[in-house]
Amino acid sequence: MDTGVIESGLNVTLTIWLLMHGKEVGSIIKKKGELVKKMREESGARINISEGNCPERIITLAGPTNAIFKAFVMIIDKLEEDISNRIMSSIHSKYKGQRDILNLS
């Protein structure tokens, strides 16, 4: 019988909402919702994303606390990865010409 007790204490069911800019949500959804489907499967949380008709989108995470935590961490990790990739891409394109000149020396 499942008592709802997990390693760190009670495992209760919750719903939380995340408010995000619409352009950031695209990195979570990916092509045909592939990434968000994977997040649902791996975390066990119910993840719903509001329609894209306004600047902000609401991401709803629902389920046991451990599943919500896993989903939240996956979302944050993906956002951090995308920010890091954008920064590196920006740096690369900014200094590409200078690096090419240095390589000629």
PDB file of C-alpha atoms in Angstrom:
ATOM      1  CA  MET A   1       0.000   0.000   0.000  1.00  0.00           C
ATOM      2  CA  ASP A   2       1.319   3.455  -0.935  1.00  0.00           C
ATOM      3  CA  THR A   3       1.371   5.682   2.134  1.00  0.00           C
ATOM      4  CA  GLY A   4       2.505   8.782   0.271  1.00  0.00           C
ATOM      5  CA  VAL A   5       5.772   8.888   2.206  1.00  0.00           C
ATOM      6  CA  ILE A   6       8.927   9.522   0.211  1.00  0.00           C
ATOM      7  CA  GLU A   7      12.570   9.879   1.193  1.00  0.00           C
ATOM      8  CA  SER A   8      12.276  13.483   2.306  1.00  0.00           C
ATOM      9  CA  GLY A   9       8.845  13.312   3.965  1.00  0.00           C
ATOM     10  CA  LEU A  10       5.222  13.329   2.917  1.00  0.00           C
ATOM     11  CA  ASN A  11       4.397  13.282  -0.757  1.00  0.00           C
ATOM     12  CA  VAL A  12       1.290  15.399  -1.247  1.00  0.00           C
ATOM     13  CA  THR A  13      -0.382  16.358  -4.502  1.00  0.00           C
ATOM     14  CA  LEU A  14      -0.014  20.002  -5.516  1.00  0.00           C
ATOM     15  CA  THR A  15      -0.545  22.312  -8.455  1.00  0.00           C
ATOM     16  CA  ILE A  16       1.824  25.191  -9.178  1.00  0.00           C
ATOM     17  CA  TRP A  17       1.856  27.753 -11.962  1.00  0.00           C
ATOM     18  CA  LEU A  18       4.867  29.284 -13.655  1.00  0.00           C
ATOM     19  CA  LEU A  19       4.477  32.533 -15.581  1.00  0.00           C
ATOM     20  CA  MET A  20       6.934  32.743 -18.459  1.00  0.00           C
ATOM     21  CA  HIS A  21       7.568  34.878 -21.514  1.00  0.00           C
ATOM     22  CA  GLY A  22       6.130  33.250 -24.608  1.00  0.00           C
ATOM     23  CA  LYS A  23       9.475  33.094 -26.405  1.00  0.00           C
ATOM     24  CA  GLU A  24      11.022  31.137 -23.520  1.00  0.00           C
ATOM     25  CA  VAL A  25       8.257  28.543 -23.591  1.00  0.00           C
ATOM     26  CA  GLY A  26       9.233  27.473 -27.101  1.00  0.00           C
ATOM     27  CA  SER A  27      12.438  25.944 -25.776  1.00  0.00           C
ATOM     28  CA  ILE A  28      10.408  23.777 -23.404  1.00  0.00           C
ATOM     29  CA  ILE A  29       7.842  22.651 -25.964  1.00  0.00           C
ATOM     30  CA  LYS A  30      10.234  22.049 -28.884  1.00  0.00           C
ATOM     31  CA  LYS A  31       9.114  20.548 -32.174  1.00  0.00           C
ATOM     32  CA  LYS A  32       5.662  18.928 -31.885  1.00  0.00           C
ATOM     33  CA  GLY A  33       5.852  19.029 -28.089  1.00  0.00           C
ATOM     34  CA  GLU A  34       8.592  16.400 -27.997  1.00  0.00           C
ATOM     35  CA  LEU A  35      10.498  17.827 -25.041  1.00  0.00           C
ATOM     36  CA  VAL A  36       7.491  18.560 -22.853  1.00  0.00           C
ATOM     37  CA  LYS A  37       6.231  15.007 -23.501  1.00  0.00           C
ATOM     38  CA  LYS A  38       9.597  13.665 -22.375  1.00  0.00           C
ATOM     39  CA  MET A  39       9.462  15.864 -19.256  1.00  0.00           C
ATOM     40  CA  ARG A  40       5.986  14.519 -18.446  1.00  0.00           C
ATOM     41  CA  GLU A  41       7.148  10.926 -18.798  1.00  0.00           C
ATOM     42  CA  GLU A  42      10.387  11.323 -16.840  1.00  0.00           C
ATOM     43  CA  SER A  43       8.991  13.451 -14.016  1.00  0.00           C
ATOM     44  CA  GLY A  44       5.554  11.900 -13.633  1.00  0.00           C
ATOM     45  CA  ALA A  45       4.039  15.389 -13.341  1.00  0.00           C
ATOM     46  CA  ARG A  46       1.141  16.684 -15.372  1.00  0.00           C
ATOM     47  CA  ILE A  47       2.507  19.594 -17.405  1.00  0.00           C
ATOM     48  CA  ASN A  48       0.178  21.890 -19.312  1.00  0.00           C
ATOM     49  CA  ILE A  49       1.106  25.043 -21.203  1.00  0.00           C
ATOM     50  CA  SER A  50      -1.424  27.773 -21.966  1.00  0.00           C
ATOM     51  CA  GLU A  51      -2.162  28.783 -25.546  1.00  0.00           C
ATOM     52  CA  GLY A  52       0.207  31.268 -27.169  1.00  0.00           C
ATOM     53  CA  ASN A  53      -2.124  34.207 -27.732  1.00  0.00           C
ATOM     54  CA  CYS A  54      -0.514  36.592 -25.223  1.00  0.00           C
ATOM     55  CA  PRO A  55       3.050  37.680 -24.333  1.00  0.00           C
ATOM     56  CA  GLU A  56       3.110  35.530 -21.196  1.00  0.00           C
ATOM     57  CA  ARG A  57       2.302  31.845 -20.983  1.00  0.00           C
ATOM     58  CA  ILE A  58       1.276  29.851 -17.937  1.00  0.00           C
ATOM     59  CA  ILE A  59       2.887  26.493 -17.312  1.00  0.00           C
ATOM     60  CA  THR A  60       0.883  24.349 -14.909  1.00  0.00           C
ATOM     61  CA  LEU A  61       2.683  21.599 -13.009  1.00  0.00           C
ATOM     62  CA  ALA A  62       0.454  19.198 -11.081  1.00  0.00           C
ATOM     63  CA  GLY A  63       1.000  15.946  -9.251  1.00  0.00           C
ATOM     64  CA  PRO A  64       2.914  14.600  -6.294  1.00  0.00           C
ATOM     65  CA  THR A  65       5.503  16.985  -4.878  1.00  0.00           C
ATOM     66  CA  ASN A  66       8.440  14.833  -5.981  1.00  0.00           C
ATOM     67  CA  ALA A  67       7.114  14.775  -9.577  1.00  0.00           C
ATOM     68  CA  ILE A  68       6.570  18.545  -9.582  1.00  0.00           C
ATOM     69  CA  PHE A  69      10.085  19.072  -8.260  1.00  0.00           C
ATOM     70  CA  LYS A  70      11.567  16.870 -11.017  1.00  0.00           C
ATOM     71  CA  ALA A  71       9.586  18.700 -13.711  1.00  0.00           C
ATOM     72  CA  PHE A  72      10.575  22.112 -12.321  1.00  0.00           C
ATOM     73  CA  VAL A  73      14.266  21.162 -12.274  1.00  0.00           C
ATOM     74  CA  MET A  74      14.027  19.885 -15.860  1.00  0.00           C
ATOM     75  CA  ILE A  75      12.435  23.159 -16.992  1.00  0.00           C
ATOM     76  CA  ILE A  76      15.039  25.295 -15.203  1.00  0.00           C
ATOM     77  CA  ASP A  77      17.896  23.165 -16.562  1.00  0.00           C
ATOM     78  CA  LYS A  78      16.565  23.590 -20.110  1.00  0.00           C
ATOM     79  CA  LEU A  79      16.218  27.366 -19.697  1.00  0.00           C
ATOM     80  CA  GLU A  80      19.780  27.617 -18.332  1.00  0.00           C
ATOM     81  CA  GLU A  81      21.075  25.511 -21.224  1.00  0.00           C
ATOM     82  CA  ASP A  82      19.338  27.757 -23.762  1.00  0.00           C
ATOM     83  CA  ILE A  83      20.670  30.936 -22.135  1.00  0.00           C
ATOM     84  CA  SER A  84      24.193  29.506 -22.103  1.00  0.00           C
ATOM     85  CA  ASN A  85      23.911  28.496 -25.769  1.00  0.00           C
ATOM     86  CA  ARG A  86      22.690  31.977 -26.748  1.00  0.00           C
ATOM     87  CA  ILE A  87      25.565  33.633 -24.889  1.00  0.00           C
ATOM     88  CA  MET A  88      28.151  31.339 -26.473  1.00  0.00           C
ATOM     89  CA  SER A  89      26.626  31.857 -29.921  1.00  0.00           C
ATOM     90  CA  SER A  90      26.689  35.615 -29.435  1.00  0.00           C
ATOM     91  CA  ILE A  91      30.317  35.571 -28.296  1.00  0.00           C
ATOM     92  CA  HIS A  92      31.300  33.289 -31.162  1.00  0.00           C
ATOM     93  CA  SER A  93      29.683  35.486 -33.808  1.00  0.00           C
ATOM     94  CA  LYS A  94      31.077  38.673 -32.239  1.00  0.00           C
ATOM     95  CA  TYR A  95      34.691  37.491 -32.236  1.00  0.00           C
ATOM     96  CA  LYS A  96      34.652  35.123 -35.215  1.00  0.00           C
ATOM     97  CA  GLY A  97      36.359  37.583 -37.547  1.00  0.00           C
ATOM     98  CA  GLN A  98      39.007  38.486 -34.977  1.00  0.00           C
ATOM     99  CA  ARG A  99      39.792  34.846 -34.333  1.00  0.00           C
ATOM    100  CA  ASP A 100      40.160  34.228 -38.064  1.00  0.00           C
ATOM    101  CA  ILE A 101      42.637  37.122 -38.285  1.00  0.00           C
ATOM    102  CA  LEU A 102      44.619  35.716 -35.357  1.00  0.00           C
ATOM    103  CA  ASN A 103      44.730  32.300 -37.032  1.00  0.00           C
ATOM    104  CA  LEU A 104      46.377  33.856 -40.101  1.00  0.00           C
ATOM    105  CA  SER A 105      49.311  35.125 -38.051  1.00  0.00           C
TER     106      SER A 105
END
